[in-house]
Amino acid sequence: QVRLVQSGAEVKKPGSSVKVSCTASGGSLSSFAISWVRQAPGQGLEWMGGTIPFFGSATYAQKFQGRLTVTTDESTRTAYMVLTGLKSEDTAIYYCARRGPAASFDNWGQGTLVTVSS
Amino acid sequence: EIVLTQSPGTLSLSPGERATLSCRASQSVSSTYLAWYQHKPGQAPRLLIYGASSRASDIPDRFSGSGSGTDFTLTISGLEPEDFAVYYCQHYGSPVYTFGPGTKVEI
């Protein structure tokens, strides 16, 4: 059973960037699409973007176009999310999630808290 | 862009009661790509239902999903104490995913 293990909490200044990792423990990320979903305090789940493994590319929610980059390094079984131009509104828990049956998310990382504060 | 609306926002019930949660899409969507999740504080979301009505692995049969077109329903028949949580519907419309705002099921 593959477990997705995310990197630890981050505190960032406004305007800076954050990189969050998501490593597949006990298996491979190969051929799986990995998406990133966030939850701001008191808010619901928000899909940000995800990889498209067979094409080696990614797709992004319009809101994050130009600020978000998602990649996968299959040699280290790790997916990455880089969000630039951080604002206080980006304070949230960030989750990686594996695409499962019928484009659902059947396997989630434990979440990474990113706090943006001056 | 598809917008998902969930109702009610909060559902106050007791253990043993039946919960009926609604998810409405702004336009007709394929039921193939409609999923439901349970989310508890401090935990990752958990997939309950995919393809509108198929239960995910290890999900108890008290959880069931139904619907088509613009109206979808998650039913929990006989709430257990561990079922009190927030529930989200989610749709995939290539290439983007959309989540509903969630329904909180509280005691």
mmCIF file of C-alpha atoms in Angstrom:
data_model
loop_
_atom_site.group_PDB
_atom_site.id
_atom_site.type_symbol
_atom_site.label_atom_id
_atom_site.label_comp_id
_atom_site.label_asym_id
_atom_site.label_seq_id
_atom_site.Cartn_x
_atom_site.Cartn_y
_atom_site.Cartn_z
ATOM 1 C CA GLN A 1 0.000 0.000 0.000
ATOM 2 C CA VAL A 2 1.593 3.265 -1.144
ATOM 3 C CA ARG A 3 1.684 6.014 1.446
ATOM 4 C CA LEU A 4 2.143 9.653 0.417
ATOM 5 C CA VAL A 5 4.433 11.447 2.867
ATOM 6 C CA GLN A 6 4.679 15.225 2.685
ATOM 7 C CA SER A 7 7.392 17.585 3.871
ATOM 8 C CA GLY A 8 7.050 19.559 7.084
ATOM 9 C CA ALA A 9 5.408 22.842 7.952
ATOM 10 C CA GLU A 10 6.754 26.077 6.480
ATOM 11 C CA VAL A 11 6.631 29.724 7.542
ATOM 12 C CA LYS A 12 7.204 32.162 4.702
ATOM 13 C CA LYS A 13 7.316 35.912 4.151
ATOM 14 C CA PRO A 14 4.906 37.611 1.749
ATOM 15 C CA GLY A 15 6.329 37.674 -1.765
ATOM 16 C CA SER A 16 8.505 34.618 -1.246
ATOM 17 C CA SER A 17 8.075 31.074 -2.612
ATOM 18 C CA VAL A 18 7.410 27.713 -1.019
ATOM 19 C CA LYS A 19 8.253 24.213 -2.205
ATOM 20 C CA VAL A 20 6.356 21.258 -0.753
ATOM 21 C CA SER A 21 7.285 17.659 -1.477
ATOM 22 C CA CYS A 22 5.214 14.482 -1.532
ATOM 23 C CA THR A 23 7.080 11.146 -1.501
ATOM 24 C CA ALA A 24 5.566 7.758 -2.286
ATOM 25 C CA SER A 25 6.575 5.422 0.524
ATOM 26 C CA GLY A 26 6.252 1.722 -0.276
ATOM 27 C CA GLY A 27 5.603 2.158 -3.955
ATOM 28 C CA SER A 28 5.999 4.240 -7.059
ATOM 29 C CA LEU A 29 4.467 7.428 -8.399
ATOM 30 C CA SER A 30 5.099 6.239 -11.913
ATOM 31 C CA SER A 31 2.039 6.556 -14.175
ATOM 32 C CA PHE A 32 -0.018 8.231 -11.434
ATOM 33 C CA ALA A 33 -1.288 11.774 -11.739
ATOM 34 C CA ILE A 34 -0.648 13.754 -8.567
ATOM 35 C CA SER A 35 -2.752 16.781 -7.741
ATOM 36 C CA TRP A 36 -2.363 19.449 -5.097
ATOM 37 C CA VAL A 37 -5.358 20.529 -3.033
ATOM 38 C CA ARG A 38 -5.377 23.152 -0.317
ATOM 39 C CA GLN A 39 -7.610 24.170 2.575
ATOM 40 C CA ALA A 40 -7.344 27.673 3.958
ATOM 41 C CA PRO A 41 -8.454 28.275 7.567
ATOM 42 C CA GLY A 42 -12.217 27.947 7.852
ATOM 43 C CA GLN A 43 -12.558 27.226 4.134
ATOM 44 C CA GLY A 44 -13.251 24.193 1.975
ATOM 45 C CA LEU A 45 -11.050 22.147 -0.326
ATOM 46 C CA GLU A 46 -9.590 23.853 -3.380
ATOM 47 C CA TRP A 47 -7.922 22.041 -6.289
ATOM 48 C CA MET A 48 -4.812 23.881 -7.431
ATOM 49 C CA GLY A 49 -3.240 21.815 -10.168
ATOM 50 C CA GLY A 50 -1.790 18.439 -11.028
ATOM 51 C CA THR A 51 0.572 16.439 -13.163
ATOM 52 C CA ILE A 52 -0.342 14.617 -16.351
ATOM 53 C CA PRO A 53 2.110 11.706 -16.289
ATOM 54 C CA PHE A 54 1.732 10.269 -19.767
ATOM 55 C CA PHE A 55 2.364 13.646 -21.355
ATOM 56 C CA GLY A 56 4.960 14.818 -18.862
ATOM 57 C CA SER A 57 3.024 18.000 -18.332
ATOM 58 C CA ALA A 58 0.698 19.637 -15.828
ATOM 59 C CA THR A 59 -2.654 21.357 -15.628
ATOM 60 C CA TYR A 60 -3.518 24.253 -13.343
ATOM 61 C CA ALA A 61 -6.595 25.963 -11.988
ATOM 62 C CA GLN A 62 -6.890 29.355 -13.627
ATOM 63 C CA LYS A 63 -6.502 31.042 -10.242
ATOM 64 C CA PHE A 64 -2.951 29.673 -9.896
ATOM 65 C CA GLN A 65 -1.737 30.001 -13.471
ATOM 66 C CA GLY A 66 1.676 31.637 -13.508
ATOM 67 C CA ARG A 67 2.260 31.148 -9.764
ATOM 68 C CA LEU A 68 2.142 27.388 -9.397
ATOM 69 C CA THR A 69 4.422 24.684 -10.740
ATOM 70 C CA VAL A 70 3.861 20.987 -10.082
ATOM 71 C CA THR A 71 6.391 18.346 -11.059
ATOM 72 C CA THR A 72 7.276 14.734 -10.406
ATOM 73 C CA ASP A 73 10.715 13.152 -10.036
ATOM 74 C CA GLU A 74 10.171 9.453 -10.639
ATOM 75 C CA SER A 75 13.745 8.570 -9.664
ATOM 76 C CA THR A 76 13.025 9.699 -6.106
ATOM 77 C CA ARG A 77 9.286 8.871 -6.207
ATOM 78 C CA THR A 78 8.607 12.459 -5.199
ATOM 79 C CA ALA A 79 6.137 15.072 -6.416
ATOM 80 C CA TYR A 80 6.733 18.756 -5.834
ATOM 81 C CA MET A 81 4.610 21.869 -5.640
ATOM 82 C CA VAL A 82 6.171 25.328 -5.908
ATOM 83 C CA LEU A 83 3.968 28.353 -5.232
ATOM 84 C CA THR A 84 5.493 31.788 -5.834
ATOM 85 C CA GLY A 85 4.452 35.303 -4.922
ATOM 86 C CA LEU A 86 3.035 34.202 -1.584
ATOM 87 C CA LYS A 87 0.335 36.295 0.069
ATOM 88 C CA SER A 88 -1.274 35.986 3.477
ATOM 89 C CA GLU A 89 -4.289 34.403 1.738
ATOM 90 C CA ASP A 90 -2.046 31.475 0.754
ATOM 91 C CA THR A 91 -1.871 30.399 4.395
ATOM 92 C CA ALA A 92 -3.377 26.931 4.242
ATOM 93 C CA ILE A 93 -2.863 23.215 4.601
ATOM 94 C CA TYR A 94 -1.590 21.828 1.307
ATOM 95 C CA TYR A 95 -2.312 18.219 0.368
ATOM 96 C CA CYS A 96 -0.971 16.040 -2.397
ATOM 97 C CA ALA A 97 -3.436 13.484 -3.718
ATOM 98 C CA ARG A 98 -3.165 10.620 -6.156
ATOM 99 C CA ARG A 99 -5.666 10.317 -8.961
ATOM 100 C CA GLY A 100 -7.621 7.103 -8.578
ATOM 101 C CA PRO A 101 -10.680 5.522 -10.175
ATOM 102 C CA ALA A 102 -12.911 7.776 -12.255
ATOM 103 C CA ALA A 103 -10.678 10.791 -11.622
ATOM 104 C CA SER A 104 -11.253 10.691 -7.887
ATOM 105 C CA PHE A 105 -8.479 11.163 -5.321
ATOM 106 C CA ASP A 106 -7.996 7.835 -3.579
ATOM 107 C CA ASN A 107 -4.743 8.409 -1.709
ATOM 108 C CA TRP A 108 -3.794 11.598 0.136
ATOM 109 C CA GLY A 109 -0.712 12.920 1.850
ATOM 110 C CA GLN A 110 -0.976 13.961 5.484
ATOM 111 C CA GLY A 111 -0.956 17.674 4.617
ATOM 112 C CA THR A 112 1.606 20.449 5.011
ATOM 113 C CA LEU A 113 0.794 23.689 6.810
ATOM 114 C CA VAL A 114 2.171 26.739 5.044
ATOM 115 C CA THR A 115 1.917 29.994 6.977
ATOM 116 C CA VAL A 116 2.547 33.274 5.182
ATOM 117 C CA SER A 117 3.264 36.080 7.599
ATOM 118 C CA SER A 118 5.469 39.114 7.818
ATOM 119 C CA GLU B 1 -16.817 26.307 -15.577
ATOM 120 C CA ILE B 2 -18.841 23.887 -13.461
ATOM 121 C CA VAL B 3 -19.887 25.176 -10.040
ATOM 122 C CA LEU B 4 -20.947 22.681 -7.371
ATOM 123 C CA THR B 5 -23.402 23.707 -4.666
ATOM 124 C CA GLN B 6 -23.958 21.579 -1.570
ATOM 125 C CA SER B 7 -26.911 21.641 0.769
ATOM 126 C CA PRO B 8 -27.561 21.957 3.544
ATOM 127 C CA GLY B 9 -24.515 23.803 4.799
ATOM 128 C CA THR B 10 -24.872 22.122 8.175
ATOM 129 C CA LEU B 11 -26.869 19.041 9.113
ATOM 130 C CA SER B 12 -27.593 18.455 12.798
ATOM 131 C CA LEU B 13 -28.460 14.831 13.508
ATOM 132 C CA SER B 14 -28.121 12.147 16.166
ATOM 133 C CA PRO B 15 -26.303 8.804 15.977
ATOM 134 C CA GLY B 16 -28.478 6.236 14.253
ATOM 135 C CA GLU B 17 -30.300 8.765 12.088
ATOM 136 C CA ARG B 18 -30.150 8.912 8.308
ATOM 137 C CA ALA B 19 -28.201 11.723 6.639
ATOM 138 C CA THR B 20 -29.038 12.926 3.139
ATOM 139 C CA LEU B 21 -26.547 15.324 1.569
ATOM 140 C CA SER B 22 -27.118 17.071 -1.749
ATOM 141 C CA CYS B 23 -24.672 18.199 -4.420
ATOM 142 C CA ARG B 24 -25.966 20.215 -7.353
ATOM 143 C CA ALA B 25 -23.964 21.105 -10.461
ATOM 144 C CA SER B 26 -24.450 24.340 -12.384
ATOM 145 C CA GLN B 27 -24.842 22.302 -15.565
ATOM 146 C CA SER B 28 -25.280 18.653 -16.412
ATOM 147 C CA VAL B 29 -22.160 16.614 -15.673
ATOM 148 C CA SER B 30 -21.072 13.057 -16.261
ATOM 149 C CA SER B 31 -21.839 10.916 -13.219
ATOM 150 C CA THR B 32 -18.687 8.985 -14.058
ATOM 151 C CA TYR B 33 -16.619 11.815 -12.621
ATOM 152 C CA LEU B 34 -18.548 12.683 -9.455
ATOM 153 C CA ALA B 35 -16.950 11.760 -6.125
ATOM 154 C CA TRP B 36 -17.628 12.274 -2.415
ATOM 155 C CA TYR B 37 -15.119 12.734 0.419
ATOM 156 C CA GLN B 38 -15.229 12.785 4.197
ATOM 157 C CA HIS B 39 -12.933 15.248 5.957
ATOM 158 C CA LYS B 40 -12.219 15.429 9.666
ATOM 159 C CA PRO B 41 -10.087 18.087 11.407
ATOM 160 C CA GLY B 42 -6.396 17.204 11.489
ATOM 161 C CA GLN B 43 -6.817 14.399 8.958
ATOM 162 C CA ALA B 44 -6.519 14.071 5.203
ATOM 163 C CA PRO B 45 -9.747 13.823 3.222
ATOM 164 C CA ARG B 46 -10.990 10.277 2.645
ATOM 165 C CA LEU B 47 -12.555 9.068 -0.581
ATOM 166 C CA LEU B 48 -16.006 7.579 0.021
ATOM 167 C CA ILE B 49 -17.711 7.348 -3.365
ATOM 168 C CA TYR B 50 -16.508 7.614 -6.954
ATOM 169 C CA GLY B 51 -18.423 7.444 -10.200
ATOM 170 C CA ALA B 52 -21.418 8.850 -8.276
ATOM 171 C CA SER B 53 -22.334 5.481 -6.731
ATOM 172 C CA SER B 54 -19.298 3.195 -6.354
ATOM 173 C CA ARG B 55 -17.954 2.796 -2.830
ATOM 174 C CA ALA B 56 -14.207 3.146 -2.401
ATOM 175 C CA SER B 57 -12.131 0.446 -0.713
ATOM 176 C CA ASP B 58 -12.966 -0.248 2.936
ATOM 177 C CA ILE B 59 -15.925 2.142 2.992
ATOM 178 C CA PRO B 60 -18.856 0.757 5.022
ATOM 179 C CA ASP B 61 -22.054 0.029 3.133
ATOM 180 C CA ARG B 62 -23.987 2.591 5.191
ATOM 181 C CA PHE B 63 -22.505 5.118 2.754
ATOM 182 C CA SER B 64 -24.202 5.246 -0.633
ATOM 183 C CA GLY B 65 -24.215 7.639 -3.553
ATOM 184 C CA SER B 66 -26.739 8.272 -6.279
ATOM 185 C CA GLY B 67 -27.777 10.794 -8.881
ATOM 186 C CA SER B 68 -27.199 11.966 -12.401
ATOM 187 C CA GLY B 69 -27.254 15.086 -14.518
ATOM 188 C CA THR B 70 -27.129 18.018 -12.107
ATOM 189 C CA ASP B 71 -28.325 16.397 -8.863
ATOM 190 C CA PHE B 72 -26.338 13.982 -6.744
ATOM 191 C CA THR B 73 -26.902 12.611 -3.262
ATOM 192 C CA LEU B 74 -24.762 11.056 -0.563
ATOM 193 C CA THR B 75 -26.756 9.034 1.953
ATOM 194 C CA ILE B 76 -25.465 7.782 5.275
ATOM 195 C CA SER B 77 -27.971 5.261 6.616
ATOM 196 C CA GLY B 78 -27.556 5.097 10.363
ATOM 197 C CA LEU B 79 -24.968 7.624 11.513
ATOM 198 C CA GLU B 80 -22.132 6.288 13.605
ATOM 199 C CA PRO B 81 -20.250 8.603 16.017
ATOM 200 C CA GLU B 82 -17.233 8.589 13.690
ATOM 201 C CA ASP B 83 -19.329 9.877 10.762
ATOM 202 C CA PHE B 84 -19.621 13.402 12.133
ATOM 203 C CA ALA B 85 -17.408 15.361 9.743
ATOM 204 C CA VAL B 86 -17.486 17.614 6.682
ATOM 205 C CA TYR B 87 -18.440 16.029 3.366
ATOM 206 C CA TYR B 88 -17.414 17.343 -0.049
ATOM 207 C CA CYS B 89 -18.539 16.451 -3.521
ATOM 208 C CA GLN B 90 -16.032 16.793 -6.345
ATOM 209 C CA HIS B 91 -16.267 16.748 -10.121
ATOM 210 C CA TYR B 92 -13.666 16.246 -12.820
ATOM 211 C CA GLY B 93 -14.232 18.105 -16.061
ATOM 212 C CA SER B 94 -11.096 17.656 -18.111
ATOM 213 C CA PRO B 95 -8.696 19.044 -17.305
ATOM 214 C CA VAL B 96 -9.849 20.687 -14.074
ATOM 215 C CA TYR B 97 -11.310 19.468 -10.788
ATOM 216 C CA THR B 98 -13.961 21.263 -8.759
ATOM 217 C CA PHE B 99 -14.990 20.782 -5.148
ATOM 218 C CA GLY B 100 -18.277 21.780 -3.606
ATOM 219 C CA PRO B 101 -18.251 24.010 -0.496
ATOM 220 C CA GLY B 102 -18.993 21.101 1.835
ATOM 221 C CA THR B 103 -21.734 19.980 4.223
ATOM 222 C CA LYS B 104 -20.928 19.717 7.913
ATOM 223 C CA VAL B 105 -22.674 16.831 9.660
ATOM 224 C CA GLU B 106 -22.777 17.590 13.367
ATOM 225 C CA ILE B 107 -24.341 16.090 16.430
#
